Short mmCIF file of C-alpha atoms and ligand atoms in Angstrom, two decimals:
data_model
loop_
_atom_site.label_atom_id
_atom_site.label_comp_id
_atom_site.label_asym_id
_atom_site.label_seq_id
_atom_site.Cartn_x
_atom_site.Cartn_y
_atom_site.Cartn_z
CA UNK A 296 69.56 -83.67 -39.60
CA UNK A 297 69.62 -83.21 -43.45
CA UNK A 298 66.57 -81.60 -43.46
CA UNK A 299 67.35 -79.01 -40.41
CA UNK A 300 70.56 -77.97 -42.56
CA UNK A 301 68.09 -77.28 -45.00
CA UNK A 302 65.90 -75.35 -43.27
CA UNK A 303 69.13 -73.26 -41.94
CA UNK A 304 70.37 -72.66 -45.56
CA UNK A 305 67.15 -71.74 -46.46
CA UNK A 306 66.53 -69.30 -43.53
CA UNK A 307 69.86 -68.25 -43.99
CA UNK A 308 69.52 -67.42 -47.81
CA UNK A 309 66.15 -65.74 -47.55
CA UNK A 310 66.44 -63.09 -44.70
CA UNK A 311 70.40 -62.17 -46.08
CA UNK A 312 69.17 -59.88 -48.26
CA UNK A 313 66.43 -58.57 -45.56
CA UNK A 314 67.50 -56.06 -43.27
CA UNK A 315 66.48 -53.67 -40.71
CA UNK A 316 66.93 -49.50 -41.43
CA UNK A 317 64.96 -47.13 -39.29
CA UNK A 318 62.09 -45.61 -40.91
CA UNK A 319 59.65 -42.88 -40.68
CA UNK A 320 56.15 -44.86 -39.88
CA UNK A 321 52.70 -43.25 -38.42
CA UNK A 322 51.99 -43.02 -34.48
CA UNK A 323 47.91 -44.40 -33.78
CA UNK A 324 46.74 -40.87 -33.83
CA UNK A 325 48.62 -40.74 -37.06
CA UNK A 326 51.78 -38.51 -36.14
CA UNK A 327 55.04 -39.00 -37.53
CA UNK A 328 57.19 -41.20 -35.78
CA UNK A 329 60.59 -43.25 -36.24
CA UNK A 330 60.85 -47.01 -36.46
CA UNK A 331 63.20 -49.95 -37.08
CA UNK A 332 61.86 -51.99 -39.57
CA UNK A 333 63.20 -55.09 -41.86
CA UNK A 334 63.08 -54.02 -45.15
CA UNK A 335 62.17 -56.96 -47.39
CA UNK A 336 63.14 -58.68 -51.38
CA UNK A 337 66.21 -56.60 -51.36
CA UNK A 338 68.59 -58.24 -54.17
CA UNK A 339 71.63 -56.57 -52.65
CA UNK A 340 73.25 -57.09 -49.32
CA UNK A 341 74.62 -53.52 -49.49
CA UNK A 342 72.32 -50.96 -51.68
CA UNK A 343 68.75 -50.41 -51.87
CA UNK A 344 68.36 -52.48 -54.67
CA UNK A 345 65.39 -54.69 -54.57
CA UNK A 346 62.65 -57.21 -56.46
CA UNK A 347 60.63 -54.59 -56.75
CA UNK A 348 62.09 -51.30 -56.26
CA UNK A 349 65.60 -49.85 -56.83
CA UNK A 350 65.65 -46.76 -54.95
CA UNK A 351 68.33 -44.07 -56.55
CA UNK A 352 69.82 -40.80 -56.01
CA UNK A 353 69.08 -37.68 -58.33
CA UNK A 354 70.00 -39.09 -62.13
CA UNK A 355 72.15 -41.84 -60.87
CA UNK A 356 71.42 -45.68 -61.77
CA UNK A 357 73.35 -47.02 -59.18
CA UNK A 358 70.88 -48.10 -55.72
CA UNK A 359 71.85 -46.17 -53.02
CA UNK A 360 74.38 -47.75 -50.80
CA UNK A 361 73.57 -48.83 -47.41
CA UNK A 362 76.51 -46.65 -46.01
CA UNK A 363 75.64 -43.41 -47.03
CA UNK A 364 74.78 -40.45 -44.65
CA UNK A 365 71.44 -41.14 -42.06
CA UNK A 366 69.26 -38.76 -43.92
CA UNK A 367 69.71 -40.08 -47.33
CA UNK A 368 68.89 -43.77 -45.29
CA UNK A 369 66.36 -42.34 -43.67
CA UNK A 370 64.71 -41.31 -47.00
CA UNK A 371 65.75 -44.40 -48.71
CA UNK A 372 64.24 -46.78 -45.94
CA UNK A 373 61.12 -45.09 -45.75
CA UNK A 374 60.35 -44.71 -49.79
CA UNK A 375 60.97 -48.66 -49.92
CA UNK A 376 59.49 -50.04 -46.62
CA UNK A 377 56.19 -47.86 -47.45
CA UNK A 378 55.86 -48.52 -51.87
CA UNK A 379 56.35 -52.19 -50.67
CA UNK A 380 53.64 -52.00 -48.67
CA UNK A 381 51.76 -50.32 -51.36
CA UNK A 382 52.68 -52.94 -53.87
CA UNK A 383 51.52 -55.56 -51.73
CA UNK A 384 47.63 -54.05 -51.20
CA UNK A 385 47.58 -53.75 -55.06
CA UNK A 386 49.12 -57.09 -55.84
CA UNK A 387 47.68 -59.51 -52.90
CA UNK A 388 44.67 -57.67 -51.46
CA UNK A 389 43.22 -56.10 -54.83
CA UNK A 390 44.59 -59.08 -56.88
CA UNK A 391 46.16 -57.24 -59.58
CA UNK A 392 47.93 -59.40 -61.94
CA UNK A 393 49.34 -56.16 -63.85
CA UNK A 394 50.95 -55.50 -60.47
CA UNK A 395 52.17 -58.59 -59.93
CA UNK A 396 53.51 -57.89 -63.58
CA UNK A 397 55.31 -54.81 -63.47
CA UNK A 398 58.74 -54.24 -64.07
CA UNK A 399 60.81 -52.67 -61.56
CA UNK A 400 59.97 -49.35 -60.40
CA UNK A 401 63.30 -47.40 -60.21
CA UNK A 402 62.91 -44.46 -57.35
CA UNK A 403 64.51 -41.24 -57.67
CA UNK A 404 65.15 -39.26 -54.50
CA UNK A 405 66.47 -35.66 -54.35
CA UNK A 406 66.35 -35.16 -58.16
CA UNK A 407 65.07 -31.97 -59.24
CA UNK A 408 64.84 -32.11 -62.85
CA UNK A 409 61.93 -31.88 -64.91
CA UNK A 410 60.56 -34.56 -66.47
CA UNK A 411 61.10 -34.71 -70.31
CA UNK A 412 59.23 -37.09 -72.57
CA UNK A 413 62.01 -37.33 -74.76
CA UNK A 414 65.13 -36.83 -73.04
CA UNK A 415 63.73 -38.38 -70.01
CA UNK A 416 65.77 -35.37 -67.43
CA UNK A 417 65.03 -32.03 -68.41
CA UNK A 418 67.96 -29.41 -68.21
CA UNK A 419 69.07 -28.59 -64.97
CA UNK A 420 68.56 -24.90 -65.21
CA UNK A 421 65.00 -25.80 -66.72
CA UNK A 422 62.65 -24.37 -63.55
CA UNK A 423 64.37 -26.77 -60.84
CA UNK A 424 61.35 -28.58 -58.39
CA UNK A 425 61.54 -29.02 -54.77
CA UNK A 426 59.26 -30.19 -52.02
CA UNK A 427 56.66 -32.71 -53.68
CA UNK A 428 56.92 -35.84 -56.00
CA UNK A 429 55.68 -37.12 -59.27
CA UNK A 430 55.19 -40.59 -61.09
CA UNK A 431 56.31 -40.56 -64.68
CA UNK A 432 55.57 -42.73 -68.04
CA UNK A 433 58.27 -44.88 -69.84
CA UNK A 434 60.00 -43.46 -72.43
CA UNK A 435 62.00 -44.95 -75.11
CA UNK A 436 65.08 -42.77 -75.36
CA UNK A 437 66.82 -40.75 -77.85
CA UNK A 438 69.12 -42.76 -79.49
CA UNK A 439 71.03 -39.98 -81.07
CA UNK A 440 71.25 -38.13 -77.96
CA UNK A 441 72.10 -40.88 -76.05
CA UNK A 442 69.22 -41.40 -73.98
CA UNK A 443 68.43 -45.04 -73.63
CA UNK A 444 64.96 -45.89 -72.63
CA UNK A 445 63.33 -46.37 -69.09
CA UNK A 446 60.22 -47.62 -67.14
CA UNK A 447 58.04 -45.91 -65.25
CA UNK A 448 59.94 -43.97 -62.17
CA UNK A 449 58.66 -42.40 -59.24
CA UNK A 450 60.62 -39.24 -58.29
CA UNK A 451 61.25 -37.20 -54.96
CA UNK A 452 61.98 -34.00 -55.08
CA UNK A 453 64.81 -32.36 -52.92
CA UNK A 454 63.32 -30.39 -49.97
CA UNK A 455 63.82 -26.69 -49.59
CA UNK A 456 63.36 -24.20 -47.35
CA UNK A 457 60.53 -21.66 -48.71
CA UNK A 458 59.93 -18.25 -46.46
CA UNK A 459 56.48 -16.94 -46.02
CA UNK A 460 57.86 -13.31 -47.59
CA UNK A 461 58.73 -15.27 -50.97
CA UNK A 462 54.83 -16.88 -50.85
CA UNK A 463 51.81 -14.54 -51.43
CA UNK A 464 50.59 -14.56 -48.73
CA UNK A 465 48.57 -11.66 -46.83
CA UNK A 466 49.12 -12.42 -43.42
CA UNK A 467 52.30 -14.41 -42.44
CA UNK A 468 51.57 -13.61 -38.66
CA UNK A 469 49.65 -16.88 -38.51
CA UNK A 470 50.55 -20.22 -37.06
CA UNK A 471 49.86 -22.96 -39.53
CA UNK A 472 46.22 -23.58 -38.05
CA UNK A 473 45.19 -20.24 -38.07
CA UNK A 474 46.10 -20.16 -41.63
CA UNK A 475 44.38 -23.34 -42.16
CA UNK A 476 40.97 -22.13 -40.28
CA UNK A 477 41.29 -18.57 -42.58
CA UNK A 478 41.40 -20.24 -45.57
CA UNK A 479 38.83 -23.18 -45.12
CA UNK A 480 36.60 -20.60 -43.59
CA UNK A 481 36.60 -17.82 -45.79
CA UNK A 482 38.03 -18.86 -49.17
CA UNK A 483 36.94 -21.22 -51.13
CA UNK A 484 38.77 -24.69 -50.94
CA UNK A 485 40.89 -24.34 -54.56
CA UNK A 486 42.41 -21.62 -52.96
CA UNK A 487 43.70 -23.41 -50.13
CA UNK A 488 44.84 -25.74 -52.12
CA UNK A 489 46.62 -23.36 -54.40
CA UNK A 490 48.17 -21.90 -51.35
CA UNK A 491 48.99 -25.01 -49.80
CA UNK A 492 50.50 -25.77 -53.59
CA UNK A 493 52.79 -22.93 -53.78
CA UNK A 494 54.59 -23.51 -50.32
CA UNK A 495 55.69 -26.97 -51.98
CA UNK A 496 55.96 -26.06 -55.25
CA UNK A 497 59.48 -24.49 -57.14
CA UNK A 498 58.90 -21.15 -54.91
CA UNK A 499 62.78 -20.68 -56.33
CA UNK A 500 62.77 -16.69 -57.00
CA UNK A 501 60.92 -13.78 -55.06
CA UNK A 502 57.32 -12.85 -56.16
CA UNK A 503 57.11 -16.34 -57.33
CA UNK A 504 53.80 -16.97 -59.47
CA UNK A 505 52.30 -20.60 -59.45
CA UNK A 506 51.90 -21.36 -63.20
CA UNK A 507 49.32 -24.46 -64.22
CA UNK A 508 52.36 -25.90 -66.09
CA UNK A 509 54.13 -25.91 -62.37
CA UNK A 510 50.66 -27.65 -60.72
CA UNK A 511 50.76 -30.71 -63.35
CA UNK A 512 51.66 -34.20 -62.27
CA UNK A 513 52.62 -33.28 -59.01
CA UNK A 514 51.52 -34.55 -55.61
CA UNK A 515 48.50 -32.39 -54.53
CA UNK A 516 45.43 -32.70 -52.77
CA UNK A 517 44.45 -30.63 -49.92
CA UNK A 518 43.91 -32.92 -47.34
CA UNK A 519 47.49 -35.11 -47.45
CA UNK A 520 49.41 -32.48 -48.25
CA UNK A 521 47.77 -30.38 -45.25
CA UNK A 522 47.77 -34.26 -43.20
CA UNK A 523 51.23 -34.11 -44.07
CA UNK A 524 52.17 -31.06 -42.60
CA UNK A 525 50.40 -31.75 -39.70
CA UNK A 526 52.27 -34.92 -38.97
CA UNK A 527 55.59 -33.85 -39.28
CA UNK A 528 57.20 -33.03 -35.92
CA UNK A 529 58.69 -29.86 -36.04
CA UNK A 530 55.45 -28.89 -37.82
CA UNK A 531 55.06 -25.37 -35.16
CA UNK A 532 58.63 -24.53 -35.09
CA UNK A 533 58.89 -24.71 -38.14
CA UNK A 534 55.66 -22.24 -39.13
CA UNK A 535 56.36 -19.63 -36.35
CA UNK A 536 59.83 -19.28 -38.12
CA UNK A 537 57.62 -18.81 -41.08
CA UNK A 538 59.92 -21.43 -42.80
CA UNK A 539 58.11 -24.37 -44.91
CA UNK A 540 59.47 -27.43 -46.78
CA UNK A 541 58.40 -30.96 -47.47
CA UNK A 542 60.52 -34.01 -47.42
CA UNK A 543 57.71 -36.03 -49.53
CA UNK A 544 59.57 -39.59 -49.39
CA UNK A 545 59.22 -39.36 -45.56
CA UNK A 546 55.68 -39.09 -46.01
CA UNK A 547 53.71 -42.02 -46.12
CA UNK A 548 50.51 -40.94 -47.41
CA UNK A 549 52.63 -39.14 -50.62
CA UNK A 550 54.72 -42.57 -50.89
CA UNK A 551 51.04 -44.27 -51.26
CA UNK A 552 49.49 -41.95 -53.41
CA UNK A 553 52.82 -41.84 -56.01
CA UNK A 554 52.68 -45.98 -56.15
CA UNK A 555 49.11 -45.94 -56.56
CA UNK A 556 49.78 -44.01 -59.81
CA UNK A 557 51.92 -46.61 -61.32
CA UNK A 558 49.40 -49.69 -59.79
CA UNK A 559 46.25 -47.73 -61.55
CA UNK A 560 47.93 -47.09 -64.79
CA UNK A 561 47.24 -49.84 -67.00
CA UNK A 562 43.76 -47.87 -67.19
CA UNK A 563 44.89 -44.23 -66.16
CA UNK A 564 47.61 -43.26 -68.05
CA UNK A 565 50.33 -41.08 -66.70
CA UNK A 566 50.84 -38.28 -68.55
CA UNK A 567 49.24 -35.95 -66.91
CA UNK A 568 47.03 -34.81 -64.26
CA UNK A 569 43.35 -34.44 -63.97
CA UNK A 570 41.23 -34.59 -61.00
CA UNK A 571 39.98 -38.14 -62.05
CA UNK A 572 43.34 -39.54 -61.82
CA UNK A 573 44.51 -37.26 -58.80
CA UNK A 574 41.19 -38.64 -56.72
CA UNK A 575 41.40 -42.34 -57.55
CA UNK A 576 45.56 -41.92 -56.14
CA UNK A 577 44.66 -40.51 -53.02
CA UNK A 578 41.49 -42.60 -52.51
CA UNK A 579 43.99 -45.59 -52.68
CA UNK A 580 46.57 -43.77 -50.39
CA UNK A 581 43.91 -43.26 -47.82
CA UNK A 582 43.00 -46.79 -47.62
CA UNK A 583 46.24 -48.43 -47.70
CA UNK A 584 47.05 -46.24 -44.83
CA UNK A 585 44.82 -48.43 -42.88
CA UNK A 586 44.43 -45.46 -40.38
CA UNK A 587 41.29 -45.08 -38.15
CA UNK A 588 42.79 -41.46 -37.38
CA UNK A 589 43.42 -40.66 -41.13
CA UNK A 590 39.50 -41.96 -42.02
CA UNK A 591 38.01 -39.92 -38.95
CA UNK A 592 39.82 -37.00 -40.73
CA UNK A 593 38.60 -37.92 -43.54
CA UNK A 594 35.75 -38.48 -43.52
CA UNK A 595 35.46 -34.92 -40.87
CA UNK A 596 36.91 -33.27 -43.69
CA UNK A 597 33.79 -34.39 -46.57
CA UNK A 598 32.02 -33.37 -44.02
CA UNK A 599 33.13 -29.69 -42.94
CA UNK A 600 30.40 -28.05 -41.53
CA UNK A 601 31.76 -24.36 -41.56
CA UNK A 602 30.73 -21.12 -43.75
CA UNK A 603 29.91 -22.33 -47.25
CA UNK A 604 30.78 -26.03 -46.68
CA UNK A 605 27.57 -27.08 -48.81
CA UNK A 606 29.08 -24.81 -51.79
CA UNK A 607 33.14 -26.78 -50.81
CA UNK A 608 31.33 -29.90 -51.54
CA UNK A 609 28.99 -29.57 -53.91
CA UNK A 610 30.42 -29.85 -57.54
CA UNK A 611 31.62 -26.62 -59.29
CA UNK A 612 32.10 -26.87 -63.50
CA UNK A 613 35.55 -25.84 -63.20
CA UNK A 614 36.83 -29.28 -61.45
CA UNK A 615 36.43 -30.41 -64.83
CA UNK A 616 39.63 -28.24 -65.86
CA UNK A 617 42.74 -28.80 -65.69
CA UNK A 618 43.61 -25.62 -63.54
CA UNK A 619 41.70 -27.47 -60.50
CA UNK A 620 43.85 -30.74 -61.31
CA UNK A 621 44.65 -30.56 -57.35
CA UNK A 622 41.05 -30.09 -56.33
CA UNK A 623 40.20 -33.04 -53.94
CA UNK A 624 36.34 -33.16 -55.05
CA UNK A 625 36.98 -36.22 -56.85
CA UNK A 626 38.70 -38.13 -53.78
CA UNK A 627 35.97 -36.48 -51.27
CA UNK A 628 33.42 -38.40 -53.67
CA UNK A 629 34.94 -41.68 -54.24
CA UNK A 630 35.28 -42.00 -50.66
CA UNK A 631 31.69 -41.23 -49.51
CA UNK A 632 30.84 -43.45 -52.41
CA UNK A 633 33.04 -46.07 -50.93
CA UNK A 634 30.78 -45.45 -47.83
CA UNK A 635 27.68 -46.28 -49.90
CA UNK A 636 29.35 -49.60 -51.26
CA UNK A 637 30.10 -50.94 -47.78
CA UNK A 638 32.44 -54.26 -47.48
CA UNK A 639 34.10 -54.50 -51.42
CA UNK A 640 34.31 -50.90 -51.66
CA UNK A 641 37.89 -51.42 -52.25
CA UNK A 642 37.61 -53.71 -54.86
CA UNK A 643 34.51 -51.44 -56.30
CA UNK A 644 37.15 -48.69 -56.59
CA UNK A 645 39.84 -50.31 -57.96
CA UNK A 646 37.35 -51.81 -60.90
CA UNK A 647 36.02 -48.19 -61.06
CA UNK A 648 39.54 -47.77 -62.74
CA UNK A 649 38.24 -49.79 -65.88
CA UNK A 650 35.40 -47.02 -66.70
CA UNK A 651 37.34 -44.17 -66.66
CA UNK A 652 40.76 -42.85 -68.31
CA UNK A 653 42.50 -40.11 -67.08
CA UNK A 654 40.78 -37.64 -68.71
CA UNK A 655 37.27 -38.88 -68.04
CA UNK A 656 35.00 -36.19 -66.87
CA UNK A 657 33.64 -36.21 -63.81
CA UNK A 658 29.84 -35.18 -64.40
CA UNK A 659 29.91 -38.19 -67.39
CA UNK A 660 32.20 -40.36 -67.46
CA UNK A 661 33.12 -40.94 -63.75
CA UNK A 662 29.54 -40.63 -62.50
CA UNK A 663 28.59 -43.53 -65.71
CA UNK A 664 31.65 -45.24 -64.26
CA UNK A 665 30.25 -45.65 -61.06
CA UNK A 666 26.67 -46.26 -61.71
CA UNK A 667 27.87 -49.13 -64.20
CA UNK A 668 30.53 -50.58 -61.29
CA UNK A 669 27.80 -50.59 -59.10
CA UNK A 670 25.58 -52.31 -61.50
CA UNK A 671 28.03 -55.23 -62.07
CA UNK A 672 29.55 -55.01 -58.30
CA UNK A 673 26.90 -53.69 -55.71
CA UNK A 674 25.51 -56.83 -53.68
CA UNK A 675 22.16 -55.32 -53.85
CA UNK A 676 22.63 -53.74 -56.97
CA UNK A 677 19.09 -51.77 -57.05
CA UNK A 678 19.20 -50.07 -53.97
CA UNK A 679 22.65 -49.00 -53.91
CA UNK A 680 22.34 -47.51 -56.95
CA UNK A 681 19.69 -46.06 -55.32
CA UNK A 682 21.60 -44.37 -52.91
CA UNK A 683 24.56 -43.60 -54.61
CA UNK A 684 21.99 -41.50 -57.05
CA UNK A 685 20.98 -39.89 -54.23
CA UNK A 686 24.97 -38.90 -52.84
CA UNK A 687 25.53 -38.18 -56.59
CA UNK A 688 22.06 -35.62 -56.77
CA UNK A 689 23.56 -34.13 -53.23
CA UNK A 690 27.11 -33.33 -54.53
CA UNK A 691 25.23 -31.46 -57.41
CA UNK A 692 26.04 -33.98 -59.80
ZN1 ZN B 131 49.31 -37.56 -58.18
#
């Protein structure tokens, strides 16, 4: 008897702070799709306010209470059911004891601002951001101003409507494929991705021009951001009205790709964005999507066979720069190395992170990185260096 009330308390004490919120999760043939789901090692029994992860709104520092309007839930479910998640590949099935470690991660959703390394918020007037998401150092505050310190953050940005007439583009008569097809077809990849950059980037006035500043440290490779349009649900309503915006904590693969930031950063720092550091993220958001779908994608996608493909794949000197931070070169070659690697290639990845620093470059450092990785990883060491020489000779390395 004793020990059944025992087991009750104990039941009773762990789930009370689990609870169920309806989420935005991915369909088999990876489409957007709403679920209920128990959200678990929240520390309140009213506010997102977890172990791990406090999830807040705009500057605030109070968790988001559990009776606040559906879409701010929605958001708020779906940013903590899917960075758990995240947190648990890094801290159970990659091991990481500096996950394990961390602090809580304190979530920002809707907040515009940009970040400041020294006052943390930037002024509000200060080129506002909407429609993508960004991982950010600690900081230690500004005393004088008042400005005490904080931890690392991930941050939302509000969505907002762009129109096609505010966006350069040439011809807004297109559905969202046909402007896909154009651009993969006859432009070279960057500038897909710059286009793809500006519809989620501030686009606030007319004859808005993308500056590099405005490209830094945000979410931005090709493939999930184009994945992510894609799997939205309104997604050809939406583009024949010629409308575009981006709700990035509803999207998984952005939620993935912002945690694996803070998870990878006790080797690649935050403070700003390089293709190195952009390509590890989204390898890690691709696998801990666990998608067949998203991998036949993919994988499809290193593999485009259309005009000029060889050129899209093959490396280019200016990935090295900054400018081309959102290129996804770097993720198209870690996977396709992870192909070479086989069964550990997760683990080969994640200890590919010890090699390289954000600012590595790609033609030395990350191709020493994963020569050396391989050497001290590879279960046949010889001959898949081998054949990762021969990937790296084919991608023009
Ligand atoms: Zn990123």
């Amino acid at each position: 008897m004793k020990t059944f009330l025992l087991l009750i308390i104990l039941t009773v004490t762990q789930s009370a702070f689990a609870r169920k919120f309806v989420v935005v999760e991915r369909s088999e043939s990876n489409k957007q799709i709403y679920q209920s789901i128990e959200l678990q090692d929240l520390e309140s029994s009213h506010s997102f306010d977890g172990k791990y992860f406090k999830i807040v709104k705009g500057k605030s520092n109070e968790a988001i209470s559990f009776n606040e309007e559906e879409s701010l839930l929605l958001k708020a479910a779906t940013a903590y059911y899917h960075l758990t998640l995240a947190r648990t590949y890094f801290a159970d099935e990659m091991n990481s004891s500096y996950v394990r470690g961390l602090e809580k991660v304190t979530v920002r959703l809707d907040l515009s601002n940009q970040f400041s390394e020294l006052g943390h918020f930037a002024h509000d007037n200060n080129s506002p951001q909407f429609n993508n998401a960004l991982t950010i150092p600690e900081g230690s505050g500004l005393a004088s101003r008042n400005i005490g310190p904080w931890g690392k953050e991930i941050w939302f940005r509000p969505s907002k409507k762009v129109h096609l007439s505010t966006i350069d583009v040439k011809n807004t008569n297109h559905e969202f494929d046909g402007l896909a097809k154009r651009f993969r077809d006859q432009i070279h990849m960057q500038t897909f991705t710059r286009f793809l950059s500006q519809l989620v980037l501030t686009a606030t006035q007319d004859n808005y021009v993308l500056t590099t500043e405005d490209a830094l440290r945000t979410v931005g490779v090709t493939l999930f951001l184009e994945l992510a349009y894609r799997s939205q649900d309104t997604v050809n309503r939406m583009f024949t009205r010629k409308w575009y915006w981006l709700d990035s904590a509803l999207v998984p693969e952005i939620i993935y790709h912002e945690y694996s930031h803070i998870a990878l950063s006790d080797h690649l720092e935050l403070t700003h964005s390089t293709p190195v550091i952009e390509g590890m993220a989204d390898y890690f958001a691709g696998k801990i999507a666990k998608s067949p779908t998203l991998a036949k994608k993919i994988k499809k996608y290193n593999t485009f066979n259309g005009k000029d493909a060889q050129r899209k794949n093959q490396y280019r000197m200016e990935f090295e720069t900054n400018q081309w931070a959102n290129t996804d070169f770097v993720f198209g070659l870690l996977w396709q190395v992870g192909d070479v690697v086989g069964d550990e290639q997760e683990q080969f990845i994640y200890a590919l992170r010890r090699e390289v620093t954000t600012d590595s470059t790609i033609r030395g450092q990350l191709v020493e990185g994963i020569l050396k990785t391989c050497k001290n990883l590879c279960d046949d060491p010889f001959n898949k260096r081998i054949q990762l020489l021969k990937l790296l000779h084919f991608k023009k390395l």
